[in-house]
Amino acid sequence: MNFEMPQFAMAAPEIWLGVMLCVVLIADLFDRSQQSRLAFFLTQVTLLGAIGLALSTHWGVDRAITFNGMYVSDSLAAVLKVTVAGLSMVTLGYSRDYLRQRDLLKGEFYLLALIANLGMFVMASASSLLVLYVGLEMLSLSLYAMVAFDRDSRIGAEAAMKYFVLGALSSGMMLYGMSMIYGASGSLLIDTIATQAAAGDNLLLMAFGMTFALVGVAFKFGAAPFHMWLPDVYQGAPTSATAFLGTAPKIAALALFLRLLVDGLGDLHDQWQAMAVLLAVGSLAVGNLFALVQTNFKRMLAYSTISHIGFLFLGLIAGTPEGYSAALFYAISYGIMASGAFGMIILLSRRGFEAEMIDDMRGLNDRHSGFALVMLLLMFSMTGIPGTVGFYAKWLVLQSLIDTGMVWLAVVAVLFAVIGAFYYLRVLKAVYFDRLESPVPLEAPAGQRVIVALNGGVILLLGLFPDRLIEICRIALGL
Amino acid sequence: MIEKAIFYFFAAVLLLAATLVVTARNPVHSALSLVLAFFSSAALWLLIEAEFLGIALVLVYVGAVMVLFLFVVMMLDINLSVMREGFARYLPLGVLVGLVMVLQMLLVIGAGVVDLVPEEQVAAAGALDGNNIRLLGSVLYTVYVYPFELAAIVLLLAIIAAIMLTHRRRGDTKHQDIAAQVRTRKADRLRMVRMPSERDSDS
């Protein structure tokens, strides 16, 4: 095997993260304050730096490859990395207060988040099955630890255990599929696999491996029927971990899909399309119907995640660059919405009390009209009402579906979206129309108020002027 | 011919040992069977001339990991009979599901012609000469440097997560703080008390 010197500068975001996580690890030891201020500050600076580096090294690059074909740098990587790091910054900002109230504020939480980010970055620009898998494990392992972060919580330990066992199972599935793909193509490099798939060698074995890989991806997404872990983990994990787990890793799962099944096995699209239709319709049905009966807000959000994943898969099913860019847009807007929703739970909770039931939202408008307004925007956006970013996300996906002639699927999706409106609006009913006898004014630290306001503002702003983001997503997919 | 016989022998021992790992009642027996399984697979690796992997398996897993494992199993004294309840009841169903799955996969794969390893690659693998430590060494830090470094970070993550989840300062343990011991001054330990001196009044 010929070795050529890698262009290290191309992997600047990963190298930066790798170096800085060691710095945070050491710096946290010498931080005497009880609240890990230094670790928090350094983590945010690191993520901000990573965003800058990802933009400067990847944006506008036309698929450059280094590290002997294992690392790819293109605009898609830039968009994915910026989104992942940005969402992590927001969710870590939200979770600070939550952790402080529960005496969980330790530097390790930020450290785990940083390593998870590194894993997601690695996946976003992986061009080899081996690198893809190592990135995935780096992400998953840190997420398991974050879910188990509150050691004294029984339900947290149970959630972590379930997540760990099912995550290991899905990793096993994916690894098995990857080994079959390797057997069929004789290479770990995505580019070589793509040429082999295009040439049509060993298609049967490749499709066999692809099936298992798709199952693994669906597990990581939480698409039905591989969604069983999602509600329990969302509910059991500390909300700060749920907020992190429910946002950035979904972008990483999309990265996994795009790199493995589009870059690598794009030529097998005909074969994975039918399976993806099953996943999409299943997720839409399970997510929306089960969410209807939930009284626990965190569980409801978990099922709503499943339904959103179903919508995201619709964009992937279309199989056109337009469809992929619609899916990317959907994932980004979902990340913004989900971080806001979990942020609201964190905001309403206080020491010894988790505001996780829908009933806990009652009379929010009387307690703080600003937060109620953000809640309104979030729920409208998740429903897909015009004026919010969620509308354009759904619209783009449906458009790409109809363009490829799958009208029936679009009709099914819209039907389920209407069902979904019920449970989102039920939350708003609690917020605006249910009255408390003596509403206690809601107080939150200034930092938290700023993030919530920003989060709501972005949803509204992107809902009114989505053109820039749509354009960015199109450029990322080479349109 | 003789090579094939050796392969089947070790493969049979491996399968038997692996079955024993999950069926043995005594956890110590399970752990010992696992040692046997590792050893047999190391022998299989030696057969396909992957000496380094075989030796690493014996050194790392049999030598270090399994000894530690046995140690823990002996110390913990787990009562597995509770965990095994219903094992026999679920066994037929489990076997059936497993068999059906294997059959289905075979049907899918067997339906078409599958060329598992391209011929030219077998030839290429044969052309590489002997010493596979040298081969591994020449690619590990060059071609595979990126995944190798990432794997190192995964290990670091495992260390951090394990320590974070298990380490906590408990109030009831007695531990020495050497620095505090050295820093101590006379005033901390010695209390001067003024009291009337005693005298023998009898004399």
XYZ file of C-alpha atoms in Angstrom:
682
model
C 0.000 0.000 0.000
C 1.462 3.314 -1.013
C 1.642 5.930 1.632
C 1.434 9.582 0.861
C 1.879 12.231 3.509
C -1.574 13.346 4.681
C -2.544 16.996 4.410
C -3.001 17.629 8.104
C -4.319 21.146 7.561
C -7.428 19.683 5.959
C -8.380 17.961 9.207
C -7.889 21.144 11.230
C -11.335 20.994 12.965
C -10.744 17.448 14.258
C -7.176 18.178 15.323
C -8.327 21.319 17.123
C -11.028 19.388 18.971
C -8.641 16.571 19.829
C -6.044 18.935 21.262
C -8.556 21.076 23.093
C -10.266 18.165 24.788
C -6.924 17.269 26.359
C -6.568 20.900 27.435
C -10.041 20.897 29.006
C -9.295 17.587 30.730
C -6.179 19.012 32.386
C -7.505 22.519 32.984
C -10.542 21.192 34.818
C -8.256 19.541 37.377
C -6.817 22.877 38.410
C -10.129 24.676 38.495
C -10.830 25.341 42.167
C -14.321 26.751 41.687
C -17.115 24.282 42.349
C -18.958 24.998 39.122
C -16.414 24.050 36.471
C -16.588 27.531 35.017
C -13.277 27.094 33.262
C -14.327 23.814 31.622
C -17.604 25.347 30.457
C -15.913 28.427 29.087
C -13.153 26.474 27.346
C -15.671 24.051 25.844
C -17.719 26.841 24.344
C -14.580 28.522 22.985
C -13.443 25.198 21.530
C -16.755 24.618 19.790
C -16.756 28.161 18.457
C -13.226 27.647 17.155
C -14.282 24.365 15.581
C -17.110 26.142 13.749
C -14.657 28.708 12.411
C -12.149 26.068 11.342
C -14.807 23.895 9.715
C -16.030 26.859 7.687
C -12.581 27.968 6.620
C -11.261 24.525 5.693
C -14.324 22.791 4.230
C -16.750 25.369 2.846
C -16.571 25.674 -0.919
C -14.127 22.775 -1.281
C -15.125 20.315 -3.956
C -14.638 16.892 -2.376
C -10.951 16.863 -1.480
C -9.609 13.639 0.001
C -6.639 13.014 2.240
C -5.296 10.596 4.879
C -4.997 7.958 2.145
C -8.612 8.313 1.132
C -10.062 8.166 4.643
C -10.870 11.820 5.159
C -13.091 13.880 2.906
C -13.428 17.623 2.937
C -16.400 19.193 1.158
C -19.164 21.724 1.723
C -21.434 19.037 3.136
C -18.896 18.357 5.884
C -18.787 22.083 6.618
C -22.569 22.381 6.984
C -22.835 19.239 9.114
C -19.985 20.253 11.418
C -21.172 23.821 11.896
C -24.663 22.565 12.752
C -23.397 19.912 15.148
C -21.090 22.300 17.011
C -23.673 25.104 17.042
C -26.408 22.870 18.459
C -23.987 21.524 21.060
C -23.144 25.055 22.163
C -26.831 25.885 22.595
C -27.725 22.702 24.479
C -24.675 22.984 26.739
C -25.678 26.569 27.454
C -29.158 25.410 28.431
C -27.960 22.563 30.589
C -25.610 24.550 32.815
C -28.308 25.738 35.159
C -29.966 22.329 35.293
C -26.722 20.645 36.268
C -25.961 23.265 38.886
C -29.315 22.795 40.589
C -28.785 19.057 40.841
C -25.152 19.165 41.981
C -24.134 17.448 38.780
C -22.008 20.269 37.507
C -18.735 18.552 36.797
C -16.153 19.209 34.131
C -16.621 15.681 32.788
C -20.014 16.560 31.337
C -18.413 19.113 29.053
C -15.547 16.781 28.321
C -17.935 14.033 27.220
C -19.816 16.524 25.082
C -16.561 17.584 23.439
C -15.573 14.003 22.670
C -19.054 13.345 21.297
C -18.546 16.364 19.068
C -15.238 15.001 17.874
C -16.976 11.727 17.017
C -19.660 13.553 15.064
C -17.040 15.639 13.242
C -15.191 12.462 12.308
C -18.401 10.947 10.931
C -19.224 14.101 9.002
C -16.060 13.838 6.957
C -15.435 10.103 7.005
C -14.578 8.447 3.741
C -13.803 4.973 5.001
C -15.947 2.394 6.759
C -13.353 2.090 9.517
C -13.299 5.822 10.252
C -17.079 6.004 10.077
C -17.375 3.237 12.649
C -14.747 4.649 15.007
C -16.488 8.039 14.879
C -19.830 6.412 15.588
C -18.478 4.536 18.598
C -16.828 7.669 19.926
C -20.189 9.403 19.785
C -22.171 6.499 21.222
C -19.819 5.797 24.125
C -19.897 9.391 25.287
C -23.680 9.469 24.985
C -24.037 6.330 27.142
C -21.947 7.992 29.822
C -23.923 11.227 29.582
C -27.227 9.386 30.012
C -25.831 7.691 33.131
C -24.464 10.979 34.415
C -26.782 11.212 37.402
C -25.576 8.140 39.226
C -28.071 8.280 42.031
C -31.053 8.189 39.706
C -32.448 4.693 39.231
C -34.423 5.620 36.156
C -31.301 7.223 34.695
C -29.285 4.048 35.248
C -32.046 1.987 33.651
C -32.148 4.303 30.647
C -28.380 4.148 30.271
C -28.420 0.361 30.463
C -31.136 0.062 27.814
C -29.390 2.542 25.595
C -26.092 0.731 26.011
C -27.428 -2.733 25.226
C -29.505 -1.650 22.232
C -26.736 0.639 21.022
C -24.269 -2.245 21.172
C -26.727 -4.405 19.246
C -27.127 -1.786 16.545
C -23.372 -1.276 16.336
C -23.037 -5.020 15.893
C -25.595 -4.993 13.075
C -23.839 -2.137 11.375
C -20.431 -3.757 11.750
C -21.771 -6.989 10.290
C -23.177 -5.083 7.327
C -19.917 -3.226 6.873
C -17.962 -6.479 6.876
C -20.234 -7.801 4.126
C -19.758 -4.631 2.095
C -16.029 -4.984 2.610
C -16.228 -8.591 1.493
C -18.103 -7.594 -1.643
C -15.974 -4.645 -2.645
C -12.615 -5.593 -1.162
C -12.081 -2.120 0.189
C -12.942 0.000 3.184
C -12.798 3.232 1.232
C -16.170 4.745 0.389
C -14.984 5.878 -3.029
C -13.811 2.407 -4.027
C -17.058 0.909 -2.753
C -18.974 3.416 -4.872
C -17.052 2.444 -8.009
C -17.591 -1.255 -7.262
C -21.298 -0.684 -6.730
C -21.508 1.272 -9.978
C -19.632 -1.474 -11.813
C -22.136 -3.981 -10.456
C -19.667 -6.490 -8.984
C -21.050 -8.676 -6.249
C -24.214 -6.610 -6.004
C -26.089 -9.268 -4.076
C -23.567 -9.455 -1.252
C -23.320 -5.693 -1.190
C -27.072 -5.337 -0.914
C -27.017 -7.924 1.872
C -24.470 -5.857 3.783
C -26.325 -2.662 2.952
C -29.470 -4.021 4.607
C -27.680 -4.541 7.902
C -25.961 -1.179 7.629
C -29.336 0.470 7.062
C -30.725 -1.264 10.145
C -27.799 0.111 12.138
C -28.398 3.617 10.808
C -32.117 3.367 11.573
C -31.265 2.357 15.145
C -29.076 5.405 15.560
C -31.787 7.641 14.104
C -34.462 6.001 16.197
C -36.670 5.243 13.188
C -39.511 2.758 13.734
C -39.386 -0.224 14.104
C -35.976 0.412 15.690
C -37.246 3.140 17.987
C -37.788 1.147 21.182
C -34.941 2.749 23.090
C -35.876 6.320 22.359
C -38.794 7.120 24.724
C -37.235 5.397 27.743
C -33.859 7.008 27.201
C -35.322 10.468 26.623
C -37.390 10.191 29.756
C -34.815 8.572 31.988
C -31.760 10.630 31.145
C -31.117 13.919 32.928
C -32.789 16.591 30.785
C -29.439 18.211 30.073
C -28.251 14.947 28.538
C -31.560 14.452 26.695
C -31.241 17.894 25.150
C -27.770 17.054 23.906
C -28.745 13.545 22.798
C -31.846 14.673 20.950
C -30.245 17.321 18.773
C -26.686 17.094 17.463
C -26.514 13.260 17.195
C -29.490 13.335 14.808
C -27.380 15.458 12.465
C -24.582 12.927 12.913
C -26.964 10.086 12.046
C -27.833 11.951 8.856
C -24.105 12.310 8.179
C -23.768 8.552 8.627
C -26.581 7.964 6.151
C -25.249 10.426 3.582
C -21.690 9.131 3.748
C -22.472 5.441 3.828
C -25.639 4.973 1.810
C -25.468 7.945 -0.542
C -21.754 8.542 -1.144
C -20.895 4.856 -0.955
C -23.973 2.905 -1.974
C -25.866 5.560 -3.903
C -26.071 3.173 -6.822
C -28.032 0.732 -4.699
C -30.679 3.389 -4.181
C -33.351 1.257 -5.830
C -32.752 -1.444 -3.286
C -32.708 0.632 -0.131
C -35.546 2.854 -1.237
C -38.248 0.316 -0.408
C -36.765 -0.326 3.028
C -36.536 3.401 3.673
C -40.216 3.782 2.724
C -41.051 1.201 5.388
C -38.939 3.043 7.939
C -40.479 6.395 7.044
C -44.124 5.305 7.094
C -43.544 3.221 10.226
C -41.919 6.138 12.015
C -44.649 8.561 10.995
C -47.338 6.189 12.217
C -45.695 5.072 15.454
C -44.405 8.518 16.330
C -47.617 10.428 15.784
C -50.065 7.863 17.120
C -48.135 7.111 20.297
C -47.440 10.771 20.953
C -51.177 11.393 21.102
C -51.603 9.504 24.352
C -48.546 10.723 26.253
C -48.934 12.839 29.334
C -45.224 13.109 29.939
C -43.758 15.944 27.888
C -40.358 14.305 27.517
C -41.924 11.086 26.247
C -44.155 13.063 23.924
C -41.088 14.799 22.530
C -39.432 11.405 22.078
C -42.342 10.126 19.994
C -42.461 13.403 18.127
C -38.767 12.889 17.359
C -39.643 9.537 15.815
C -42.273 11.154 13.617
C -39.832 13.872 12.550
C -37.286 11.200 11.680
C -39.963 9.652 9.491
C -40.350 12.960 7.680
C -36.590 13.252 7.316
C -36.469 9.797 5.748
C -39.035 10.930 3.169
C -36.452 13.361 1.833
C -33.865 10.591 1.657
C -36.318 8.281 -0.126
C -36.629 10.701 -3.011
C -33.030 9.830 -3.776
C -32.326 13.054 -5.642
C -29.842 15.718 -4.552
C -32.887 17.931 -3.961
C -34.295 15.301 -1.631
C -31.020 14.982 0.273
C -30.759 18.743 0.658
C -34.370 18.807 1.884
C -33.466 16.131 4.449
C -30.457 18.184 5.508
C -32.643 21.262 5.904
C -35.140 19.194 7.880
C -32.441 17.856 10.195
C -31.045 21.327 10.865
C -34.434 22.858 11.574
C -35.420 19.881 13.716
C -32.224 20.332 15.722
C -33.095 23.970 16.393
C -36.660 23.099 17.409
C -35.680 20.183 19.637
C -32.991 22.151 21.465
C -35.597 24.818 22.186
C -38.150 22.314 23.432
C -35.729 20.633 25.825
C -34.496 24.052 26.830
C -38.023 24.915 27.928
C -38.185 21.807 30.129
C -34.888 22.794 31.727
C -36.197 26.299 32.237
C -39.352 25.184 34.010
C -37.564 22.665 36.211
C -35.909 23.508 39.465
C -34.090 21.665 42.198
C -35.992 18.516 43.080
C -38.652 19.073 40.452
C -38.687 17.981 36.825
C -41.188 19.891 34.736
C -41.655 16.902 32.484
C -45.418 16.492 32.484
C -47.567 18.415 30.047
C -49.579 19.542 33.085
C -46.501 21.365 34.354
C -46.825 23.720 31.398
C -50.197 24.955 32.641
C -50.526 28.683 32.947
C -47.091 29.371 31.534
C -48.500 32.462 29.847
C -49.448 33.928 33.225
C -46.084 33.070 34.683
C -43.952 34.523 31.919
C -45.451 35.645 28.633
C -42.096 35.713 26.829
C -41.375 32.047 27.451
C -44.946 31.199 26.502
C -44.375 32.962 23.191
C -41.248 30.903 22.524
C -43.212 27.767 23.386
C -45.851 28.843 20.886
C -43.220 29.291 18.182
C -41.670 25.891 18.980
C -44.962 24.025 18.836
C -46.082 25.853 15.678
C -42.768 25.032 14.064
C -42.990 21.350 15.006
C -46.509 21.226 13.610
C -45.332 22.910 10.428
C -47.386 26.090 10.476
C -46.258 28.782 7.988
C -44.137 31.538 9.424
C -41.894 29.105 11.256
C -38.942 27.082 10.010
C -40.814 23.795 10.444
C -43.151 24.718 7.610
C -40.375 25.057 5.050
C -38.723 21.878 6.277
C -41.878 19.876 5.610
C -42.596 21.756 2.389
C -39.181 21.034 0.880
C -39.399 17.352 1.718
C -42.875 17.036 0.224
C -41.806 18.954 -2.869
C -38.897 16.606 -3.512
C -41.218 13.625 -3.039
C -43.774 14.941 -5.503
C -41.028 15.791 -7.993
C -40.010 12.133 -8.015
C -43.611 11.054 -8.466
C -44.328 9.558 -5.054
C -47.517 11.472 -4.433
C -49.141 8.790 -2.280
C -46.250 8.996 0.174
C -46.641 12.761 0.358
C -50.344 12.331 1.093
C -49.593 9.863 3.888
C -47.039 12.265 5.341
C -49.478 15.173 5.344
C -52.182 13.043 6.968
C -49.847 12.127 9.797
C -48.696 15.733 10.115
C -52.339 16.702 10.703
C -52.638 14.055 13.414
C -49.438 15.448 14.885
C -50.947 18.918 15.132
C -53.272 17.631 17.849
C -50.661 16.877 20.468
C -48.568 19.948 19.737
C -51.611 22.168 20.094
C -52.573 20.370 23.304
C -49.367 21.684 24.851
C -50.302 25.186 23.715
C -53.728 24.756 25.257
C -52.037 24.030 28.579
C -49.773 27.038 28.149
C -52.409 29.598 27.186
C -55.844 28.433 28.249
C -55.330 26.439 31.438
C -55.201 28.768 34.396
C -53.347 28.261 37.638
C -54.951 29.469 40.855
C -51.880 31.375 41.916
C -49.315 31.592 39.155
C -45.753 31.870 40.431
C -43.681 34.178 38.233
C -40.970 32.228 36.455
C -37.420 33.298 37.060
C -34.408 32.287 35.044
C -30.796 33.439 34.893
C -30.054 36.091 32.296
C -27.912 33.754 30.172
C -30.714 31.272 29.873
C -33.238 33.930 28.911
C -30.935 35.116 26.141
C -30.528 31.616 24.697
C -34.274 30.956 24.786
C -34.983 34.267 23.082
C -32.329 33.561 20.459
C -33.692 30.085 19.868
C -37.228 31.356 19.343
C -35.934 34.210 17.210
C -34.030 31.872 14.911
C -37.129 29.732 14.385
C -39.139 32.790 13.424
C -36.370 34.345 11.343
C -35.698 31.171 9.375
C -39.431 30.747 8.956
C -39.710 34.174 7.360
C -36.451 34.177 5.407
C -35.483 30.561 4.728
C -33.738 31.277 1.408
C -30.206 31.519 2.778
C -30.366 28.231 4.640
C -32.064 26.444 1.722
C -29.323 27.745 -0.551
C -26.630 26.545 1.864
C -28.183 23.085 2.009
C -28.348 22.946 -1.785
C -24.710 23.968 -2.156
C -23.731 21.319 0.405
C -25.267 18.614 -1.753
C -23.574 19.993 -4.854
C -26.599 21.641 -6.455
C -4.535 -32.124 4.150
C -2.952 -32.125 7.581
C -3.533 -28.388 7.743
C -7.212 -28.887 7.103
C -7.405 -31.495 9.835
C -5.731 -29.123 12.274
C -8.128 -26.362 11.264
C -11.176 -28.512 11.871
C -9.811 -29.670 15.186
C -9.247 -26.134 16.492
C -12.517 -24.893 15.001
C -14.406 -27.698 16.751
C -12.691 -26.927 20.065
C -13.493 -23.233 19.585
C -17.187 -23.883 18.985
C -17.395 -26.275 21.912
C -15.653 -23.820 24.234
C -17.847 -20.937 23.069
C -20.957 -22.992 23.764
C -19.640 -23.849 27.215
C -19.107 -20.151 27.972
C -22.819 -19.493 27.778
C -24.085 -22.806 29.140
C -21.777 -23.514 32.073
C -23.480 -23.139 35.443
C -20.414 -22.045 37.294
C -19.097 -18.614 36.239
C -15.532 -19.750 36.853
C -16.046 -22.576 34.367
C -17.448 -20.037 31.904
C -14.390 -17.846 32.241
C -12.075 -20.817 31.820
C -13.943 -21.926 28.700
C -13.519 -18.414 27.346
C -9.764 -18.805 27.833
C -9.939 -22.010 25.816
C -11.969 -20.268 23.106
C -9.435 -17.440 22.853
C -6.613 -19.924 22.704
C -8.220 -21.932 19.896
C -8.908 -18.826 17.835
C -5.296 -17.764 18.366
C -4.294 -21.115 16.925
C -6.590 -20.518 13.935
C -4.908 -17.187 13.329
C -1.534 -18.867 13.432
C -2.773 -21.275 10.779
C -3.469 -18.436 8.340
C -0.034 -17.026 9.114
C -1.250 -14.070 11.126
C 1.255 -14.791 13.895
C 1.171 -11.329 15.384
C -2.590 -11.304 15.913
C -2.438 -14.784 17.390
C 0.293 -13.889 19.835
C -1.383 -10.602 20.738
C -4.592 -12.467 21.464
C -2.835 -14.893 23.795
C -0.825 -12.166 25.510
C -3.533 -9.569 25.904
C -6.734 -11.559 26.315
C -5.584 -14.826 27.825
C -2.698 -13.321 29.756
C -4.119 -10.091 31.057
C -7.833 -9.645 30.520
C -9.003 -13.129 31.410
C -6.870 -13.348 34.534
C -8.435 -10.111 35.707
C -11.829 -11.428 34.750
C -11.360 -14.645 36.702
C -10.185 -12.624 39.649
C -13.326 -10.499 39.592
C -15.613 -13.489 39.123
C -14.041 -15.264 42.097
C -14.245 -12.173 44.258
C -17.817 -11.229 43.450
C -19.400 -14.612 44.207
C -22.402 -14.080 41.952
C -25.366 -16.349 42.321
C -26.263 -17.057 38.745
C -29.012 -19.559 39.421
C -31.509 -16.690 39.761
C -30.438 -15.180 36.458
C -30.728 -18.524 34.743
C -34.344 -19.145 35.623
C -36.307 -19.898 32.510
C -33.201 -20.583 30.465
C -34.364 -24.073 29.541
C -37.865 -22.809 28.843
C -36.726 -20.152 26.393
C -33.995 -22.277 24.854
C -36.123 -24.039 22.172
C -37.675 -20.769 21.050
C -34.283 -19.053 20.943
C -32.732 -21.878 18.960
C -35.691 -21.834 16.551
C -35.448 -18.077 15.967
C -31.697 -18.328 15.471
C -32.046 -21.203 13.007
C -34.733 -19.432 11.007
C -32.565 -16.323 10.773
C -29.542 -18.312 9.590
C -31.746 -20.104 7.063
C -33.161 -16.853 5.727
C -29.723 -15.324 5.330
C -28.526 -18.455 3.555
C -31.519 -18.312 1.207
C -30.777 -14.698 0.302
C -27.081 -15.256 -0.194
C -27.455 -18.724 -1.705
C -29.964 -17.538 -4.296
C -27.276 -15.844 -6.333
C -23.666 -16.508 -7.060
C -21.506 -14.848 -4.466
C -17.826 -14.533 -5.053
C -16.690 -13.937 -1.501
C -13.084 -12.948 -2.067
C -11.957 -11.640 -5.428
C -9.310 -13.943 -6.887
C -6.731 -11.243 -7.501
C -6.835 -10.252 -3.836
C -6.128 -13.766 -2.661
C -3.170 -13.772 -5.002
C -2.067 -10.370 -3.713
C -2.305 -11.553 -0.125
C -0.206 -14.585 -0.929
C 2.437 -12.465 -2.616
C 3.113 -10.452 0.553
C 5.990 -12.068 2.229
C 5.947 -13.517 5.674
C 6.571 -11.194 8.531
C 3.255 -9.622 9.357
C 4.498 -7.604 12.317
C 6.585 -5.691 9.811
C 3.553 -5.301 7.550
C 1.344 -4.078 10.380
C 4.055 -1.746 11.598
C 4.524 -0.225 8.194
C 0.873 0.769 7.797
C -0.303 1.411 11.350
C 1.331 4.803 11.755
C 1.244 5.765 8.094
C -1.787 4.735 6.064
C -3.981 4.092 9.084
C -2.707 6.899 11.276
C -6.071 8.682 11.311
C -8.245 5.815 12.584
C -5.391 4.768 14.877
C -5.296 8.131 16.628
C -9.085 8.187 16.797
C -9.037 4.792 18.466
C -6.656 6.254 21.024
C -9.201 8.964 21.801
C -11.931 6.329 22.155
C -9.742 4.646 24.787
C -9.245 7.965 26.559
C -13.004 8.428 26.509
C -13.510 4.989 28.018
C -11.114 5.865 30.835
C -12.821 9.185 31.535
C -16.305 7.687 31.454
C -15.381 4.742 33.671
C -13.730 6.955 36.272
C -16.561 9.449 36.157
C -19.170 6.745 36.724
C -17.371 4.857 39.476
C -15.243 7.326 41.351
C -16.733 9.389 44.085
C -15.398 10.636 47.343
C -17.115 8.731 50.089
C -17.411 10.137 53.557
C -16.902 6.872 55.375
C -13.517 5.841 54.020
C -10.338 6.560 55.922
C -7.651 7.945 53.720
C -4.365 9.680 54.371
C -3.762 13.221 53.242
C 0.017 13.286 53.237
C 0.253 16.990 52.497
C -1.944 17.805 55.472
C 0.113 15.502 57.658
C 3.349 17.201 56.672
C 1.944 20.675 57.033
C 0.769 20.084 60.534
C 2.251 22.234 63.289
C 2.795 21.727 66.960
C -0.201 23.882 67.783
C -2.531 21.535 65.879
C -1.636 18.473 67.884
C -0.386 19.636 71.262
C -2.531 21.418 73.759
C -0.785 23.070 76.693
C -2.835 22.815 79.832
C -2.120 24.759 82.950
C -2.988 22.827 86.068
C -1.760 22.677 89.601
C 1.086 20.215 90.005
C 0.401 17.288 92.263
C 2.394 16.639 95.438
C 2.534 13.717 97.754
C 0.706 15.134 100.705
C 1.348 12.079 102.812
C 5.092 12.361 103.146
